[in-house]
Coordinates of C-alpha atoms in Angstrom, one line a residue:
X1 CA 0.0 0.0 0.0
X2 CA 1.7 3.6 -0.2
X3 CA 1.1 4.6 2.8
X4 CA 1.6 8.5 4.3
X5 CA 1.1 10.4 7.7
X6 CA 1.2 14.1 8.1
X7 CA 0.5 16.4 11.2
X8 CA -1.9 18.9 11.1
X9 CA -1.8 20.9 14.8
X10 CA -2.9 18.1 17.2
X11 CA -3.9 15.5 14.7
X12 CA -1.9 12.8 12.9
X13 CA -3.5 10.7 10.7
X14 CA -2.5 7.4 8.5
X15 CA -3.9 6.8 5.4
X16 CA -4.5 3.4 3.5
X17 CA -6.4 4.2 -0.1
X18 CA -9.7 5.5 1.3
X19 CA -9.8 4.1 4.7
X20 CA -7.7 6.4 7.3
X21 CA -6.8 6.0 10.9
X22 CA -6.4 9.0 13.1
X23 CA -5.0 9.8 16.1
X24 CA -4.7 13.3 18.6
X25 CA -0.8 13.8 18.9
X26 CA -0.8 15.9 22.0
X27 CA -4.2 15.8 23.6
X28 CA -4.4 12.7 26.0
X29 CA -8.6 11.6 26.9
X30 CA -10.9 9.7 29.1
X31 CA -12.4 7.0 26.9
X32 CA -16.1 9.1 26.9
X33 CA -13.9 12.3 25.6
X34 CA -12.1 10.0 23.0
X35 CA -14.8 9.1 21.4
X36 CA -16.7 12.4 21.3
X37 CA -13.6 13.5 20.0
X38 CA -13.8 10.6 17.5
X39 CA -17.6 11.3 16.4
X40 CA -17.2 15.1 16.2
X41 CA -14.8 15.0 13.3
X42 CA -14.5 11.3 11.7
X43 CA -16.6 8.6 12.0
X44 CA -16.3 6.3 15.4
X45 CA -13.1 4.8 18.0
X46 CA -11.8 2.0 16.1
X47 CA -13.4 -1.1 15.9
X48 CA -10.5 -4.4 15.2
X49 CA -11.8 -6.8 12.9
X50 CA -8.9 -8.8 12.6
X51 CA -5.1 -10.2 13.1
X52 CA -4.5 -8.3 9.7
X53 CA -5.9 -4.9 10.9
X54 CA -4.2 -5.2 14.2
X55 CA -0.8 -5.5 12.7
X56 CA -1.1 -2.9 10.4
X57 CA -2.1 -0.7 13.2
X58 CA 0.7 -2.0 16.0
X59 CA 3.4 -1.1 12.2
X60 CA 2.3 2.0 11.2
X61 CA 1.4 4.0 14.5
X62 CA 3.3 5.8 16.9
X63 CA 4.6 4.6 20.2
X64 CA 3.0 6.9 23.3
X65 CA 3.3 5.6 26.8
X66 CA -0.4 6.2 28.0
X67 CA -1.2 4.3 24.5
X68 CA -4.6 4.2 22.7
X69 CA -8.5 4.0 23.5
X70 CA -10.5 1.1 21.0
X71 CA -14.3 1.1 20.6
X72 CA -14.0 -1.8 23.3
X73 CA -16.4 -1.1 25.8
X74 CA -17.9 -3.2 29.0
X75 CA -21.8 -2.5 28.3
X76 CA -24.0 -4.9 30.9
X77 CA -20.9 -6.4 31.8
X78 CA -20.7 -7.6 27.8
X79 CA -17.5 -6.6 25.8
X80 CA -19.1 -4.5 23.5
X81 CA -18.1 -2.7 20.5
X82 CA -19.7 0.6 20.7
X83 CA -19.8 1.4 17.2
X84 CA -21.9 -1.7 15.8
X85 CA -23.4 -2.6 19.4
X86 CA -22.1 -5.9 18.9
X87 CA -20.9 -8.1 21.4
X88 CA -16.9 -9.6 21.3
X89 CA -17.0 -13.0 19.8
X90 CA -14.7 -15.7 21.5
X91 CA -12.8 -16.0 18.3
X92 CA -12.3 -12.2 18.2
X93 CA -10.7 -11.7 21.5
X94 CA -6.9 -10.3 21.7
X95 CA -6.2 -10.2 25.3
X96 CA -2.8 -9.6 27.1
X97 CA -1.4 -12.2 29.0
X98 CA -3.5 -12.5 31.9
X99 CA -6.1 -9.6 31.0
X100 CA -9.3 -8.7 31.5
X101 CA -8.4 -8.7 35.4
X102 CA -10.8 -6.2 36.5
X103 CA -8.7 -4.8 39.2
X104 CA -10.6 -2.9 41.4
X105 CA -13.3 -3.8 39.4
X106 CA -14.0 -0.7 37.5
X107 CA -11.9 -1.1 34.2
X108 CA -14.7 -1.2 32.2
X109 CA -12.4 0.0 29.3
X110 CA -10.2 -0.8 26.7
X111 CA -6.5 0.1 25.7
X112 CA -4.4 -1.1 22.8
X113 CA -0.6 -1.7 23.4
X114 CA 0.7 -0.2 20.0
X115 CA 4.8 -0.8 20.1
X116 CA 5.0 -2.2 23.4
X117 CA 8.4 -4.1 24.3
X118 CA 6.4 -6.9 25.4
X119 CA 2.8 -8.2 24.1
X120 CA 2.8 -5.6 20.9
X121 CA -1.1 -4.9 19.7
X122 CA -2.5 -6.8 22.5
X123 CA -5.6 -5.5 24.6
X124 CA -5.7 -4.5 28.0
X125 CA -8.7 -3.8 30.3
X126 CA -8.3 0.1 31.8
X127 CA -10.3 2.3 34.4
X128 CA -12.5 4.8 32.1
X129 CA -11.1 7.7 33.5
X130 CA -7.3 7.3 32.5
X131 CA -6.0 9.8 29.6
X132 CA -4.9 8.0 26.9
X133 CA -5.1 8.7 23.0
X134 CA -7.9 8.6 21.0
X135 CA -7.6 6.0 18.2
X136 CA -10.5 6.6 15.7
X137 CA -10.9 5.6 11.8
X138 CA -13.1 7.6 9.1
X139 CA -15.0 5.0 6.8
X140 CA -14.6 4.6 3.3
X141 CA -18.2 3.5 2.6
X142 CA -20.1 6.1 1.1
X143 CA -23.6 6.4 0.7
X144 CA -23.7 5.3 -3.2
X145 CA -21.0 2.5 -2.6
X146 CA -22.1 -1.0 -3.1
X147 CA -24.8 0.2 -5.5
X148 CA -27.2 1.1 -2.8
X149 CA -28.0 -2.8 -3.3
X150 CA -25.6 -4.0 0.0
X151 CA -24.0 -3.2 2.7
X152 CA -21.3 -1.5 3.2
X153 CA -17.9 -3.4 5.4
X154 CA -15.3 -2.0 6.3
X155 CA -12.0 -3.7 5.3
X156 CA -8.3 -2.4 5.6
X157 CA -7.4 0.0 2.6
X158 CA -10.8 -0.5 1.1
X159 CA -14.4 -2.0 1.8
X160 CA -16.0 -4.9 0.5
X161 CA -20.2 -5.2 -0.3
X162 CA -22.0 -7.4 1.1
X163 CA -25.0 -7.6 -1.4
X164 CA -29.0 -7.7 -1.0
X165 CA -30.7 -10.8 -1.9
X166 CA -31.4 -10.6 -5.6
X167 CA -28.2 -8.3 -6.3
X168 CA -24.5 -9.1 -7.1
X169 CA -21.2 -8.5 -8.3
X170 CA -18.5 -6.1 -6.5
X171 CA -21.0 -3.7 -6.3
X172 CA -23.6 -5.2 -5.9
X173 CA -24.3 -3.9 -9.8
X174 CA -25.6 -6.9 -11.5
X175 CA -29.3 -8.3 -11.1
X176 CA -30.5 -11.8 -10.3
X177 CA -32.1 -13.1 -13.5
X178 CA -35.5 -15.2 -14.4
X179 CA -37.0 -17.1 -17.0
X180 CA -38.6 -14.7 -19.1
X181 CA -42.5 -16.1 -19.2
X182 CA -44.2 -16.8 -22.3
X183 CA -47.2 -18.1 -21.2
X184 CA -50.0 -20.1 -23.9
X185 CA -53.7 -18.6 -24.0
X186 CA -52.8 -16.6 -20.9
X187 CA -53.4 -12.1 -20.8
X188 CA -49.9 -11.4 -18.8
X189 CA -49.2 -7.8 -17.3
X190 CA -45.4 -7.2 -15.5
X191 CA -43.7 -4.6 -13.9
X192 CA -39.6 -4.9 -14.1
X193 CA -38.1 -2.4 -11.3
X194 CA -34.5 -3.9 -12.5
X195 CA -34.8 -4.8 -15.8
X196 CA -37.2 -7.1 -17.9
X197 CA -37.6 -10.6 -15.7
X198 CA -35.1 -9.9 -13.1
X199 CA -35.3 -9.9 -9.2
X200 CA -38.5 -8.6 -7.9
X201 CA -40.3 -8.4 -11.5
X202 CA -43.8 -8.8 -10.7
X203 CA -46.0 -10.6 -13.5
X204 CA -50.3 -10.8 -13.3
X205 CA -52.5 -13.2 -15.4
X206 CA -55.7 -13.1 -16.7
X207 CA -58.2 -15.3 -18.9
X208 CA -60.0 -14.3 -21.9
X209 CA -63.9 -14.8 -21.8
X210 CA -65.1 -18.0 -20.8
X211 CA -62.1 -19.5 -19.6
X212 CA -60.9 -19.7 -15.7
X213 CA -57.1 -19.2 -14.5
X214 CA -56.1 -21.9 -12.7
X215 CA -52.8 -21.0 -10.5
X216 CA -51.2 -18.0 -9.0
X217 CA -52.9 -14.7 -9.7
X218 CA -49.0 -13.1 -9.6
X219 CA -45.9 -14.1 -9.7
X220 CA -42.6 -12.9 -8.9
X221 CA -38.8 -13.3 -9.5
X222 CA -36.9 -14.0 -6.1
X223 CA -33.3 -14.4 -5.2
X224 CA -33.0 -17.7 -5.8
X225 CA -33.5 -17.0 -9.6
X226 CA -37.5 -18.8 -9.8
X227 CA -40.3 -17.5 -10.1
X228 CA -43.0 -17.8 -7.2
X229 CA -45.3 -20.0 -8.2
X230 CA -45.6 -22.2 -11.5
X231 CA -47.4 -20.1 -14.7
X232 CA -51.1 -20.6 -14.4
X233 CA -53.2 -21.8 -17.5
X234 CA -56.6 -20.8 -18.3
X235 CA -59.1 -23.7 -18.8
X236 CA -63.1 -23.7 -19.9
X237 CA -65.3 -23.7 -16.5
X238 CA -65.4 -27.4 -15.3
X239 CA -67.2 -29.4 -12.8
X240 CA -65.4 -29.3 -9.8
X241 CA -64.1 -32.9 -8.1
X242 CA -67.1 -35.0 -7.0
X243 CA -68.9 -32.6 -8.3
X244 CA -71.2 -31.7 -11.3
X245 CA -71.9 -28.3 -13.6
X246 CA -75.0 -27.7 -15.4
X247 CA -75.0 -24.6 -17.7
X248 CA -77.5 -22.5 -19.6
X249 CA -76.1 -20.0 -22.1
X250 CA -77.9 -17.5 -23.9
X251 CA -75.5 -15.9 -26.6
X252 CA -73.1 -18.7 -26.7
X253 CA -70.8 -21.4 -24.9
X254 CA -69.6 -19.6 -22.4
X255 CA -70.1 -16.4 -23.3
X256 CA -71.8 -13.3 -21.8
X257 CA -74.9 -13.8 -19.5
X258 CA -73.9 -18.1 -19.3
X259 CA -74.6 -19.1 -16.2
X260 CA -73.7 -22.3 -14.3
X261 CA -74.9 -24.4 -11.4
X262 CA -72.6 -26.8 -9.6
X263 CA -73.9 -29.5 -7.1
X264 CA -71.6 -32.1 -5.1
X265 CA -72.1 -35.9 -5.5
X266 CA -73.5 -37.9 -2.5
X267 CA -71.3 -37.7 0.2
X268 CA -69.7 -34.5 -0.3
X269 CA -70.6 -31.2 0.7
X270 CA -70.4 -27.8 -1.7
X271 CA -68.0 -25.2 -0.3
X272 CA -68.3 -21.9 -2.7
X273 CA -70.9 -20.4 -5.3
X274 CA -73.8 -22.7 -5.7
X275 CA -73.7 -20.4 -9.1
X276 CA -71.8 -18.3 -11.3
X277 CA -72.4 -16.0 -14.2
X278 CA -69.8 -15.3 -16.8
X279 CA -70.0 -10.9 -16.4
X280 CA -69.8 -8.7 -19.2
X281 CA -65.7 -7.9 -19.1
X282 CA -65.3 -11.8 -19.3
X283 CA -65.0 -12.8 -16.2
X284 CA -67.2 -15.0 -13.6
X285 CA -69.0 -13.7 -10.9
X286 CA -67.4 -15.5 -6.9
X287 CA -64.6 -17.8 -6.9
X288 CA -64.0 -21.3 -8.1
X289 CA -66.4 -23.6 -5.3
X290 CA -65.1 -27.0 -4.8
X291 CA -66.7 -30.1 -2.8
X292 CA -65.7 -31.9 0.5
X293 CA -66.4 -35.0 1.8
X294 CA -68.9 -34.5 4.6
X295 CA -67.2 -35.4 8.1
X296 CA -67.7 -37.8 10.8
X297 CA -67.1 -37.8 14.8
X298 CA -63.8 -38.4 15.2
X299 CA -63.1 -42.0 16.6
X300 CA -60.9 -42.9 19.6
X301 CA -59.5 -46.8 20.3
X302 CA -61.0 -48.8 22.8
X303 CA -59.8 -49.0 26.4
X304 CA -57.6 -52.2 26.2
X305 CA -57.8 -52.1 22.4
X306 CA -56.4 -50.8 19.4
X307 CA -58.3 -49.1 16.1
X308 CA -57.0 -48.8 12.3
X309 CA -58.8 -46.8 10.0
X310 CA -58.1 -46.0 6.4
X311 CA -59.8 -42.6 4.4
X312 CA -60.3 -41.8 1.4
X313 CA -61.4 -38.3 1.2
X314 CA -60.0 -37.2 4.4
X315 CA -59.4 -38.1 7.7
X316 CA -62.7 -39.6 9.4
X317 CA -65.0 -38.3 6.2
X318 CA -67.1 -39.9 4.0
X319 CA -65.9 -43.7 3.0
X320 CA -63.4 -43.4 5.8
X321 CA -63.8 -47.0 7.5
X322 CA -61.8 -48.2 11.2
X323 CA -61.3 -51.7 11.9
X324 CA -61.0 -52.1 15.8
X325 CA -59.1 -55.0 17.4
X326 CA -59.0 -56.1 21.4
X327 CA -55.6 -56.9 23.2
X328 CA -54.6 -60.0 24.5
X329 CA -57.0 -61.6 27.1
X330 CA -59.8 -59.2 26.0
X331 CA -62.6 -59.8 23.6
X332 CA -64.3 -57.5 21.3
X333 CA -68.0 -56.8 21.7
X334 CA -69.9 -55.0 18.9
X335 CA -68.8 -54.3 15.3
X336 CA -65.5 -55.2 13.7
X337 CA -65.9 -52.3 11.7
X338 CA -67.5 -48.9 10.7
X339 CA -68.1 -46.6 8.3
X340 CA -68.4 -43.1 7.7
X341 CA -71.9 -42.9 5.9
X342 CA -72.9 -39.9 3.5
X343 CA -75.4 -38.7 5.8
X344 CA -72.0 -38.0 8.3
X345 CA -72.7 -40.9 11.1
X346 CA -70.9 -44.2 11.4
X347 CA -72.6 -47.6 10.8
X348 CA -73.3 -49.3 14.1
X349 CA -72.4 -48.3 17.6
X350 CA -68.9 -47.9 19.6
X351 CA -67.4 -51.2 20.4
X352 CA -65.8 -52.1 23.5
X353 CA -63.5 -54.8 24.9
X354 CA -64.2 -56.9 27.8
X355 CA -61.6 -59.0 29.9
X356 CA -62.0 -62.6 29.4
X357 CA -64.0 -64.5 32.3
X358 CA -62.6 -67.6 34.3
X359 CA -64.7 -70.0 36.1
X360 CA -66.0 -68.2 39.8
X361 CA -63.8 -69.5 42.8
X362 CA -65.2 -69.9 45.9
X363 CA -63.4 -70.7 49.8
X364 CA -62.5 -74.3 50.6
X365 CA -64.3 -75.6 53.5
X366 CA -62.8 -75.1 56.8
X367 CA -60.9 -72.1 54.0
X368 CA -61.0 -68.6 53.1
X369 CA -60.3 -67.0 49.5
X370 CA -59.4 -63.5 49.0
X371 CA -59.2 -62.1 45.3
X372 CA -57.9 -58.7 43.7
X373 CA -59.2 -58.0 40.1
X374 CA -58.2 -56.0 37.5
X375 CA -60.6 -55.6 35.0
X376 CA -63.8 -57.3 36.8
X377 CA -65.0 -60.2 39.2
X378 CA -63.0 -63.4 38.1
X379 CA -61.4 -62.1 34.4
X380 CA -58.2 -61.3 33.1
X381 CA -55.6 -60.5 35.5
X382 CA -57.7 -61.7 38.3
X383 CA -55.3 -63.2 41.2
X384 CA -56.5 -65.2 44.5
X385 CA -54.9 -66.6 47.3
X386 CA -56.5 -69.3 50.0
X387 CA -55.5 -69.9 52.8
X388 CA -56.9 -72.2 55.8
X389 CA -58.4 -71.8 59.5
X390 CA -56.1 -73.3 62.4
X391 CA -55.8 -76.7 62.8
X392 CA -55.8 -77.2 59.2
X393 CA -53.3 -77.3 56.4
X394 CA -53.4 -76.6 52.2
X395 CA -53.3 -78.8 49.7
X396 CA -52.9 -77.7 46.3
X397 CA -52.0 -74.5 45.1
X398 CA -51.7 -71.0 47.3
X399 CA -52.7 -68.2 44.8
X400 CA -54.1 -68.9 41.6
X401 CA -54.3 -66.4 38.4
X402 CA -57.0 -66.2 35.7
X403 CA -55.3 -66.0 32.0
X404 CA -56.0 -64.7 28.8
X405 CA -57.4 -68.1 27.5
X406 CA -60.3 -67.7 30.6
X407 CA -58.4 -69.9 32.5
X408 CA -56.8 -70.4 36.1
X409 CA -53.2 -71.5 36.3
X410 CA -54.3 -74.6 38.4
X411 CA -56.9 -76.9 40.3
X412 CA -58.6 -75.2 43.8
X413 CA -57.3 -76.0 46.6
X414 CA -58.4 -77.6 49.5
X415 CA -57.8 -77.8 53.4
X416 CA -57.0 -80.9 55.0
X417 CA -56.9 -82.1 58.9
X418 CA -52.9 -82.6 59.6
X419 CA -51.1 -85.9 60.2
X420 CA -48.2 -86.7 62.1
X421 CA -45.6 -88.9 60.0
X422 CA -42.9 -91.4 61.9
X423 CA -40.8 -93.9 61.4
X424 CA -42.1 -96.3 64.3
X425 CA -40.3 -99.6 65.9
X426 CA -42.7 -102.8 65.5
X427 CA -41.6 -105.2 67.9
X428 CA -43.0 -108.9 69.0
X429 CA -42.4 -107.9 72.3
X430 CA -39.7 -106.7 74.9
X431 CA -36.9 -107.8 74.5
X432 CA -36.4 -108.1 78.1
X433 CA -39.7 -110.3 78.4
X434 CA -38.3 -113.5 79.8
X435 CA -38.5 -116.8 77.0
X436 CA -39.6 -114.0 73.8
X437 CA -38.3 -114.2 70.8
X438 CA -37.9 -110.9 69.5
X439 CA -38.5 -110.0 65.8
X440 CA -37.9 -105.9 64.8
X441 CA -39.4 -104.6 61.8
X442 CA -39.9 -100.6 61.0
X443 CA -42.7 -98.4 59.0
X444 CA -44.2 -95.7 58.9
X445 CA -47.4 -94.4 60.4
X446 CA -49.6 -91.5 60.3
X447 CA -51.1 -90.2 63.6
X448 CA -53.9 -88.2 64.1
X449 CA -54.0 -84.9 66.4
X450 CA -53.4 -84.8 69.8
X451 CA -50.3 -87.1 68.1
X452 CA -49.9 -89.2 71.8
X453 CA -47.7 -92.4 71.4
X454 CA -49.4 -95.2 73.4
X455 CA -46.9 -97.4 74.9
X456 CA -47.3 -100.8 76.1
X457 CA -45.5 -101.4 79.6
X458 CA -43.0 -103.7 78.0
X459 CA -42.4 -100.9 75.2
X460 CA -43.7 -103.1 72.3
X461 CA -46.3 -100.4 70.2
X462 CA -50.2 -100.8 70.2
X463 CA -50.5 -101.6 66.2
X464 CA -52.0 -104.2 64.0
X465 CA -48.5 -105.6 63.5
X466 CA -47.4 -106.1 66.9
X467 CA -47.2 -109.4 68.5
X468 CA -45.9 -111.0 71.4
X469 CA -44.9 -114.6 71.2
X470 CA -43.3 -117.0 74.1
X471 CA -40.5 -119.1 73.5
X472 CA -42.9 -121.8 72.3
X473 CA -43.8 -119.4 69.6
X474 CA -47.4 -118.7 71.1
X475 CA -49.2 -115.3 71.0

């Protein structure tokens, strides 16, 4: 770049092509001075954009002890730069070594170090009140720069354009481009603010007598280089969908005082002009009416089931049908299906789904039952649990659960009276009974409650199988 500075009283100034930084050479300020100082006679403190900028400034400025304000400002506590109100990005930052600090937490702003020994174009956070110099730049962007079709940025020696959608090119001089419409037995009227079917071009369509436009009214040319909307066409009045058109004409197909009724099929409903006449500049009196499929009560699954319905001109309208459908261990009770009728109700009534029943328990004697259920007395889900009164004991199962096949998982229980089980001693007799012969066999035997062992006196048990014998072998 050629590059110059001058002195003019107590200003210096550097100059790159259009963009120039400026500095006061003897006045020192408090940041709120420097920058009214900055806004009286250029255009704002200096705002750093990047590494690049930075450099340049740290090379082509002067060194000053008290060094120089930047636009830098804590607003809210949010680094802020003043001039654009935006806030410092993470990427952007260009601290010194240990800085922001805050100390005495009032250093609200901001100091650059320009030809510092150590940490050269760095930042450094500074009370508001300490003189230093005012750093300030006066922009190159001009009112008529970029066209009037962008924005204006800033950039080191120059600017660049950002351009408006719909405009580009350095300047922003060059227009977005559209297809240029040639529409078929369509009356077209545009309006080019840029030049013939460019960005924001605006075209409007018409039909000629005793046709209709079908499509967009307008369309126009955006950014993206397409048009709006699709060209419409114009077509002879036609029944609508589900619908029928009966016309009377007096001075021709279609032509001035024609007039047309339009009715809906069964099922559907007519939303629009019942009628239209065609008007003498050639076109139809109200808008284009069209027929719906006449709605039904919306339907909700049953509790413990599951619906599927399929439509065919709409969600729950006219020929819409649901299938509805039970989960395991319930049964469906009503209609598989219904249908939305034309008249809009549904065939049949609201079906339901009902557990499926197990046979009905009832207490053991000399037992008690006691059942939770889920979904009704003895179904699905239902659990039970017996038990017995004292002095008796189970047999069988001790909870028992209906299933989905309207089952229990097993047989009732029932309550028995206890028995005592022991291996018992059969004896002839005593061993110690003078001339026996003693013969031991074992078994075992159940004994009733109170469970008492009657013994003979010579030990030998009271059962069928005991015997006492003499040495002659005689009972």
């Amino acid at each position: 770049h050629d590059t110059s500075s001058s002195s003019t009283g107590m200003l210096l100034w550097v100059q790159v092509g259009a963009w120039t930084y400026h500095y006061s050479d003897k006045g020192d300020y408090m940041w709120e001075q420097a920058r009214n100082y900055c806004q009286t006679f250029f255009t704002d403190m200096v705002a750093i954009q990047n590494q690049e900028e930075i450099q340049y400034l740290n090379r082509s400025l002067p060194y000053h002890k008290s060094y120089y304000w930047i636009g830098l400002r804590k607003l809210d506590g949010v680094w802020t730069w003043v001039g654009t109100r935006k806030a410092l990005t993470k990427e952007a930052e260009n601290w010194a070594q240990g800085e922001p600090n805050n100390r005495r937490s009032n250093q609200d702003c901001v100091e650059i170090y320009i030809r510092r020994p150590q940490q050269a174009g760095k930042w450094n956070d500074e009370p508001c009140t300490r003189r230093k110099k005012a750093l300030c730049y006066l922009a190159s962007c001009q009112p008529f720069s970029c066209s009037q079709r962008g924005e204006c940025v800033e950039t080191i020696g120059s600017y660049r354009c950002e351009c408006y959608p719909g405009f580009h090119g350095p300047e922003c001089e060059h227009v977005v481009q559209c297809a240029k419409l040639e529409p078929q037995g369509v009356s077209m009227y545009c309006s080019h603010p840029y030049g013939d079917f460019s960005y924001n071009s605006t075209c409007e369509f018409g039909c000629h007598e005793g046709f209709e436009r079908r499509g967009a009214a307008v369309l126009r040319c955006l950014p993206s280089q397409e048009w709006s909307a699709n060209t419409p066409t114009c077509t002879v009045l036609s029944a609508p969908a589900q619908g029928e058109l009966n016309c009377s004409h007096l001075h021709g197909d279609f032509a001035f005082g024609s007039t047309c009724a339009f009715s809906c099929q069964k099922g559907f409903a007519l939303v629009g002009s019942e009628s239209r006449e065609c008007t003498a500049m050639g076109t139809w009196t109200g808008d284009t009416p069209h027929c719906e499929a006449i709605t039904c009560p919306v339907l909700s699954a049953p509790a413990q089931g599951e619906m599927h319905c399929s439509h065919l001109h709409g969600e729950f309208t006219f020929g819409s049908t649901c299938a509805f459908s039970c989960q395991k261990g319930f049964a469906l009770v009503g209609l598989q299906s219904r249908e939305c009728t034309a008249t809009g109700t549904w065939t049949g009534d609201t079906p339901h789904c009902e557990a499926f029943a197990c046979p009905v328990l009832s207490a053991p004697a000399q037992g008690e039952l006691n059942c939770s259920h889920l979904h009704g007395n003895f179904t699905f889900g239902s659990t039970c649990a017996f038990s017995c009164q004292r002095g008796f004991v189970l047999m069988g199962q001790e909870t028992l659960e209906c299933t989905a096949m309207g089952s229990w998982t097993g047989n009732t229980p029932h309550c028995e009276v206890p028995r005592l089980l022991l291996e018992v001693l059969l004896c002839s007799c005593s061993p110690s009974l003078p001339g026996a012969q003693s013969s031991r066999k074992r078994r075992d035997a159940l004994f009733p409650p109170p469970w008492q062992l009657h013994l003979w006196l010579h030990v030998c048990l009271l059962l069928p199988e005991g015997v006492c014998s003499d040495g002659a072998g005689k009972p």
